[in-house]
Every structure is written in structure tokens, then in C-alpha cells.
PDB file of C-alpha atoms in Angstrom:
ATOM      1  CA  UNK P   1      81.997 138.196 120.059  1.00  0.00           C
ATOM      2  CA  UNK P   2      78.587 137.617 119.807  1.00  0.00           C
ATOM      3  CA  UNK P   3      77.376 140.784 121.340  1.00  0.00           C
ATOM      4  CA  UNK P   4      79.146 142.545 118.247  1.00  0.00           C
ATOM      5  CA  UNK P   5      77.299 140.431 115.457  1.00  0.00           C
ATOM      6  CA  UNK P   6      80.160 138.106 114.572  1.00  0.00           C
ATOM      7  CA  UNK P   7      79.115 134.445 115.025  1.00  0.00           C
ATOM      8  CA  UNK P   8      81.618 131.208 116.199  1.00  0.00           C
ATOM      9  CA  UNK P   9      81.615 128.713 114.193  1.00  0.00           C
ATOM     10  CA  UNK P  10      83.527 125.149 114.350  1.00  0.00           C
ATOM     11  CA  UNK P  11      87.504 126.870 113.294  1.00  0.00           C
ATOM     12  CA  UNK P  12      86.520 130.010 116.090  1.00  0.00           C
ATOM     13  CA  UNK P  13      86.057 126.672 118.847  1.00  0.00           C
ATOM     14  CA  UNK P  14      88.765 124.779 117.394  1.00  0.00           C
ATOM     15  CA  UNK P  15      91.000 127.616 117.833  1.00  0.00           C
ATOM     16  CA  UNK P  16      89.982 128.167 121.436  1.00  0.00           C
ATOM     17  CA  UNK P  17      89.750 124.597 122.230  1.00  0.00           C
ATOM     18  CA  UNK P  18      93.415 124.324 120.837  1.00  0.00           C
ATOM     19  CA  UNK P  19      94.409 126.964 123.090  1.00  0.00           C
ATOM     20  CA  UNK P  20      93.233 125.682 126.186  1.00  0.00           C
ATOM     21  CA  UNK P  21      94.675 122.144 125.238  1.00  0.00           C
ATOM     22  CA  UNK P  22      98.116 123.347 124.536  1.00  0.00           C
ATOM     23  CA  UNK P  23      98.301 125.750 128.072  1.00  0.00           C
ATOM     24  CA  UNK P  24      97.245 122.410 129.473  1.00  0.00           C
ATOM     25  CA  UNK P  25      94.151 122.921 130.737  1.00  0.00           C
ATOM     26  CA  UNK P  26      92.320 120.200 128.361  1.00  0.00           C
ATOM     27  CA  UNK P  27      88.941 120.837 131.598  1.00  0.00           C
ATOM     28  CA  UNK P  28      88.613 124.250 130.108  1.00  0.00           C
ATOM     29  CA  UNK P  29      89.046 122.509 126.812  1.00  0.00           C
ATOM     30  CA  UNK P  30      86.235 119.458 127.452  1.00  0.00           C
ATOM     31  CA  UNK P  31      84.041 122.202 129.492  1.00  0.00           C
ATOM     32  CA  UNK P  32      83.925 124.391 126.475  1.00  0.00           C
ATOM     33  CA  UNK P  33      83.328 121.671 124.147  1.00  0.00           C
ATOM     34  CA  UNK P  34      80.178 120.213 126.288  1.00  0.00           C
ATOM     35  CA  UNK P  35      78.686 123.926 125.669  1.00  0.00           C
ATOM     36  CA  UNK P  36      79.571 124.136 122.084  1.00  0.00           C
ATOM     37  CA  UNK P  37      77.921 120.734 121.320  1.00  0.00           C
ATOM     38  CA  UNK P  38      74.243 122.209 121.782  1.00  0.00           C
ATOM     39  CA  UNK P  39      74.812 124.589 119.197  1.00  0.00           C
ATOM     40  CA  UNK P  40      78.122 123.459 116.872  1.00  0.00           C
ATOM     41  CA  UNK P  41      78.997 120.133 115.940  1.00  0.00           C
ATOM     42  CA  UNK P  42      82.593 119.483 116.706  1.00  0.00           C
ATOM     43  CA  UNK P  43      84.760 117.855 114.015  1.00  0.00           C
ATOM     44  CA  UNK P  44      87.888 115.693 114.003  1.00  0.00           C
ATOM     45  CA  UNK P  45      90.652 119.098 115.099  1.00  0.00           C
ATOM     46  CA  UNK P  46      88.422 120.032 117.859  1.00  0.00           C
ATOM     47  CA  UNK P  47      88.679 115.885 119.438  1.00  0.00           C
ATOM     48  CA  UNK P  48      91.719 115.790 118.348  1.00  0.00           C
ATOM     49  CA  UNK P  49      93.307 118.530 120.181  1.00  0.00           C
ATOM     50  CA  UNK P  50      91.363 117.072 123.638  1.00  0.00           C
ATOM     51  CA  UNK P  51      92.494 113.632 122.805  1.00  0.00           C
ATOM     52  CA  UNK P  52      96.091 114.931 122.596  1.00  0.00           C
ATOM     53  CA  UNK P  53      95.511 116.631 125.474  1.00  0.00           C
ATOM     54  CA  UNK P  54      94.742 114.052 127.505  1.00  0.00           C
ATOM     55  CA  UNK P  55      97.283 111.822 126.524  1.00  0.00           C
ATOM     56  CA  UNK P  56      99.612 114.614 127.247  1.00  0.00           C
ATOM     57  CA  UNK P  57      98.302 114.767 130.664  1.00  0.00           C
ATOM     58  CA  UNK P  58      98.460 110.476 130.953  1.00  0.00           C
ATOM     59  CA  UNK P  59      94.894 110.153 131.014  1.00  0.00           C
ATOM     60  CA  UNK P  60      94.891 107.715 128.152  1.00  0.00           C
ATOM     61  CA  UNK P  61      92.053 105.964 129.221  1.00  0.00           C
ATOM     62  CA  UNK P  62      89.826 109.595 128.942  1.00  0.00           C
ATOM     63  CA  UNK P  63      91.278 109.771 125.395  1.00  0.00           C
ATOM     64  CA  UNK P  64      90.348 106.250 124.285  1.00  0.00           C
ATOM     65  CA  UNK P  65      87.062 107.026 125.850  1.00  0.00           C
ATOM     66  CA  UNK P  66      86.825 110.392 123.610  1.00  0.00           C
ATOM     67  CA  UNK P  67      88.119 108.435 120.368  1.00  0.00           C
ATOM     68  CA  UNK P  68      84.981 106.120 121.101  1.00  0.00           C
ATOM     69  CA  UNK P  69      82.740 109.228 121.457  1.00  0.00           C
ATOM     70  CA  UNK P  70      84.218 110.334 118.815  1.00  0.00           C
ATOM     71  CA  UNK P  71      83.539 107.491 116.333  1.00  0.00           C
ATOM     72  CA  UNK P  72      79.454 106.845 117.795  1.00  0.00           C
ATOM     73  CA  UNK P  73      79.311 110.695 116.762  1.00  0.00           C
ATOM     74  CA  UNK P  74      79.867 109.570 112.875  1.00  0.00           C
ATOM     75  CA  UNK P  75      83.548 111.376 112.962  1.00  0.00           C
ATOM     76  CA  UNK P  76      86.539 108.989 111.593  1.00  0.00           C
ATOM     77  CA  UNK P  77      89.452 109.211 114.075  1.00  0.00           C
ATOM     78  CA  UNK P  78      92.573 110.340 111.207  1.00  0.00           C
ATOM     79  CA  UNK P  79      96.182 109.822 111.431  1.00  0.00           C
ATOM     80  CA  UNK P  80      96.644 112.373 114.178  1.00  0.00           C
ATOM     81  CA  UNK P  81      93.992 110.652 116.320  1.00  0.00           C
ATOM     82  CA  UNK P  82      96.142 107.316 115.943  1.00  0.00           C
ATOM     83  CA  UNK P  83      99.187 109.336 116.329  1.00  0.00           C
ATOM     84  CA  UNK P  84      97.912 110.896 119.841  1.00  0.00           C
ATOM     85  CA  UNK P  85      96.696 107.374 121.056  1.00  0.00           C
ATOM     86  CA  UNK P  86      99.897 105.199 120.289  1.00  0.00           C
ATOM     87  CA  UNK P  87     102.054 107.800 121.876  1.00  0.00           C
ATOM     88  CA  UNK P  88      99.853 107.639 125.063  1.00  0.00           C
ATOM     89  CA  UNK P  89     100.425 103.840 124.939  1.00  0.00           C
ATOM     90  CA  UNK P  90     104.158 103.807 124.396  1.00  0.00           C
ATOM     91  CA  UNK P  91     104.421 106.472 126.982  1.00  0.00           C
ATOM     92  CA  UNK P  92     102.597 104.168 129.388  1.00  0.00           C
ATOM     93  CA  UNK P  93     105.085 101.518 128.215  1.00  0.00           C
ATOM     94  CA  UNK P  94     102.262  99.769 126.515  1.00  0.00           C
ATOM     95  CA  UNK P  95     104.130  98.705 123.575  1.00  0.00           C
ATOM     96  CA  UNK P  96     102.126  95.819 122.046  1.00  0.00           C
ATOM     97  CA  UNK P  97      99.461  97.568 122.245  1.00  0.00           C
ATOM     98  CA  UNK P  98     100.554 100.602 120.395  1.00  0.00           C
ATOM     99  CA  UNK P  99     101.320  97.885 117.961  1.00  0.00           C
ATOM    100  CA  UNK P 100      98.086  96.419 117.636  1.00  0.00           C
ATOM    101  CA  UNK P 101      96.841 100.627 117.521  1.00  0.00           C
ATOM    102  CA  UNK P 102      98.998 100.618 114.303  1.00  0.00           C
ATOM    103  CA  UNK P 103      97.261  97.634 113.069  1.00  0.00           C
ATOM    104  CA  UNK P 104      93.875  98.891 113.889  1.00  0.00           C
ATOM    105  CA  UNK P 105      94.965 102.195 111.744  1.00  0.00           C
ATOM    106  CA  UNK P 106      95.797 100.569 109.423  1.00  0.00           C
ATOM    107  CA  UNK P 107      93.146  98.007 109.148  1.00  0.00           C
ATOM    108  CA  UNK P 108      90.551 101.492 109.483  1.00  0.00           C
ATOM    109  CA  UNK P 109      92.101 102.328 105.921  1.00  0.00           C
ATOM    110  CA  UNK P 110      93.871 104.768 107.906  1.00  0.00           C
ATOM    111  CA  UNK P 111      97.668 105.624 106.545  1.00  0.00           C
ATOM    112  CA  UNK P 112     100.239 106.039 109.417  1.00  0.00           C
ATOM    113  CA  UNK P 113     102.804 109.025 108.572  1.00  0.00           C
ATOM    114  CA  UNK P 114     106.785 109.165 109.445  1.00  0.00           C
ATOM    115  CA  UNK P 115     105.445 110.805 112.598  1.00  0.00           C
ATOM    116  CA  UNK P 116     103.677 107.195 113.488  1.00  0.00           C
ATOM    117  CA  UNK P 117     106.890 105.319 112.983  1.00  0.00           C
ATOM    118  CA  UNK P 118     108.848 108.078 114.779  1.00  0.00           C
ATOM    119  CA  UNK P 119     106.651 107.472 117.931  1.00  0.00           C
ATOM    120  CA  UNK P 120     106.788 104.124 117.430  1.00  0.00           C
ATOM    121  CA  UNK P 121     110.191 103.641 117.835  1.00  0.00           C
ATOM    122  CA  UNK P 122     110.831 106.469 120.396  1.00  0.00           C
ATOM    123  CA  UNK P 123     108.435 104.573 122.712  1.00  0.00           C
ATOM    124  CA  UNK P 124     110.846 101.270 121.671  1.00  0.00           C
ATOM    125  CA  UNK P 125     114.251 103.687 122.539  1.00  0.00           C
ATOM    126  CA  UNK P 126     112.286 104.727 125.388  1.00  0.00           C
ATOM    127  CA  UNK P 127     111.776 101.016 127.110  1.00  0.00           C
ATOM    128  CA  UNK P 128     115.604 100.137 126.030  1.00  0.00           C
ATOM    129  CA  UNK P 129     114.362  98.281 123.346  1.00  0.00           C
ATOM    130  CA  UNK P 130     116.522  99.458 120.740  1.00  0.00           C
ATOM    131  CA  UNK P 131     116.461  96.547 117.985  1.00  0.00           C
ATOM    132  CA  UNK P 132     112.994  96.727 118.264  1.00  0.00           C
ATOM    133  CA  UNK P 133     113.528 100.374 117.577  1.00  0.00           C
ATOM    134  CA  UNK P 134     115.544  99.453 114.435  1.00  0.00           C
ATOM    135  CA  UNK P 135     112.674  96.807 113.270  1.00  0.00           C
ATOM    136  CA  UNK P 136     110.788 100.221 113.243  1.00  0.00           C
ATOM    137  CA  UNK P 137     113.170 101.687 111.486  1.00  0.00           C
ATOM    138  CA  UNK P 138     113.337  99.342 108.712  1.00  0.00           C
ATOM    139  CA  UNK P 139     109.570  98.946 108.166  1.00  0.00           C
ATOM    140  CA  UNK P 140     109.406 102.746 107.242  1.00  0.00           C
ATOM    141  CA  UNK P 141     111.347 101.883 103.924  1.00  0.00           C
ATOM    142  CA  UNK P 142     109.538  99.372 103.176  1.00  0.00           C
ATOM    143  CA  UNK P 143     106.261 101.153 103.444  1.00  0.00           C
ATOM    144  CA  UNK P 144     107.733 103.743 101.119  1.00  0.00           C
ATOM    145  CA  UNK P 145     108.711 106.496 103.627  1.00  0.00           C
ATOM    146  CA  UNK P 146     111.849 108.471 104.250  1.00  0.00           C
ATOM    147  CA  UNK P 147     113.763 108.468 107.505  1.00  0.00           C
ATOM    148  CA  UNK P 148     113.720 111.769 108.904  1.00  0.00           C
ATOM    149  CA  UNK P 149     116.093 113.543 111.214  1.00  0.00           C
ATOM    150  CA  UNK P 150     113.519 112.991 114.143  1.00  0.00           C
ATOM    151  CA  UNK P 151     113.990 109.391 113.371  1.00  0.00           C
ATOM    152  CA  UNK P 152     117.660 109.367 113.390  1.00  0.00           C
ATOM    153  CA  UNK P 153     118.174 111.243 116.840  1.00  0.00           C
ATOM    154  CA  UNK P 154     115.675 109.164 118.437  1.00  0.00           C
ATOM    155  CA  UNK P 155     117.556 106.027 117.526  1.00  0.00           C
ATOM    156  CA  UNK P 156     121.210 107.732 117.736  1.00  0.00           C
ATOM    157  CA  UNK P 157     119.892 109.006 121.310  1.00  0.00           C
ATOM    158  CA  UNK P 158     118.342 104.751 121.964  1.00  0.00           C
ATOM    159  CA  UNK P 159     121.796 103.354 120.952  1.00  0.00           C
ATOM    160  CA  UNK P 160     123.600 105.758 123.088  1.00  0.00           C
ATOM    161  CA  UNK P 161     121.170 104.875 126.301  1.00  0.00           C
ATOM    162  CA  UNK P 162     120.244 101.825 125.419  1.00  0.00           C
ATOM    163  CA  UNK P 163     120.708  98.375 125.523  1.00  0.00           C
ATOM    164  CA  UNK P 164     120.812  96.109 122.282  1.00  0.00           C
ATOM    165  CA  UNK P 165     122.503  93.389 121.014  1.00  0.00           C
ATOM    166  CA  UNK P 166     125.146  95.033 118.848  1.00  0.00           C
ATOM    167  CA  UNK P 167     126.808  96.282 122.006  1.00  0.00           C
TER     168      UNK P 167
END
């Protein structure tokens, strides 16, 4: 590309990055972004999409890691940072903790989305918690958001494999 005159910039990385991430091979990804660094300064899509990655690939601890790297390099983790990092706790079962991510989010003056919640209580549905699952469920209401149909499968699919006290 650069032979022909046209230079990368940060969206031409992202865009690779991003495509190494979602073929899952985030060591392309993180070996690509290690050369880039010397002349492009990543943003928050380009961490993002490795911090996904990893998670995706249950190195959680590597993401955390990348979030910190991330914030000593001046770049505010978003709502799709948080998103990626409490779904790699709740996959790992780690469900306070995904709790106390939320808080941190929040706390950040970061606004969780339905697609916070909707991991959230997947990860709740998940463990067989399924009135924990429902708490969920009722605190998107009262933080002004709408229910969507992700969030009513997950918890239809948690009642029907679940345990909870309605039974």
C-alpha cells in the first residue's frame, strides 16, 4: 500500500486489526499493533477489538492488562471496553466482579447500554441464577432503558434451564 503512495493511517489498522481479531487470531492482531505503535497511535477501536479478542479467547487477564495499557496511554476505556471486560468475567463465572466492573463504569462517568445489562444477566442465566437474572432485568427500567428481544430470550432461555424460585 505504501509502495503505491497511499499511506495507513489509524481506520486502515483498525480495519486490519479488526480482521485479525474476528478470524481469531488476536497474535496477528497484538503483533501488528506493537509495529503500528512506532509510527500510529492506536485509539480506543483498535484496543478494543484486541481486548474483545482476548476475552473471546478467555484470556481475560491479557485484556485487563491491555485496558490498563490502555488507560496509562491517555485513552478512556468506553462502553464497549466495559462491555468486552464484564462478559469475560461472567463467562469465567466471575459474577461479583462483573458487578463491581459495572460499578467502576459507571463510577468512570461511563454509561452502560442494553447490551451491558443483556450480558449481565446472560452471565446470571448462565450460572442458573435466574432471579438474579430478573434483578437485572428490572434495573434496566429503572435506568430508563428498553428491554430488548436479546434480553427476553436470554431470560426465556434462563427460566427454561434454570433454576429459580418461582419453580
Amino acid at each position: 500500500m505504501e509502495t503505491k503512495g497511499i499511506k495507513a493511517d489509524v481506520i486502515t489498522y483498525n480495519s486490519l486489526i479488526g480482521g485479525f481479531c474476528k478470524a481469531g487470531r488476536w497474535d496477528d492482531g497484538a503483533q501488528l499493533l506493537d509495529m503500528i505503535t512506532r509510527k500510529i497511535t492506536p485509539d480506543v477501536i483498535t484496543l478494543n477489538a484486541l481486548i474483545d479478542s482476548l476475552v473471546k479467547e478467555r484470556k481475560l487477564k491479557e485484556a485487563k492488562e491491555l485496558c490498563d495499557e490502555m488507560i496509562a496511554r491517555g485513552i478512556d476505556p468506553n462502553t464497549i471496553t466495559y462491555n468486552s471486560l464484564i462478559d469475560g468475567l461472567c463467562i469465567e463465572n466471575r459474577l461479583d466482579e462483573a458487578n463491581q466492573m459495572l460499578d467502576l463504569m459507571v463510577s468512570k462517568g461511563c454509561d452502560p447500554d442494553i447490551v451491558t445489562f443483556n450480558i449481565l444477566i446472560n452471565g446470571y442465566c448462565k450460572a442458573k441464577l435466574v432471579d438474579e437474572g430478573m434483578r437485572i432485568f428490572r434495573e434496566i427500567s429503572l435506568r430508563g432503558f428498553v428491554a430488548d428481544t436479546v434480553t427476553y430470550s436470554t431470560l426465556v432461555q434462563g427460566f427454561c434451564e434454570g433454576k429459580t424460585q418461582r419453580c
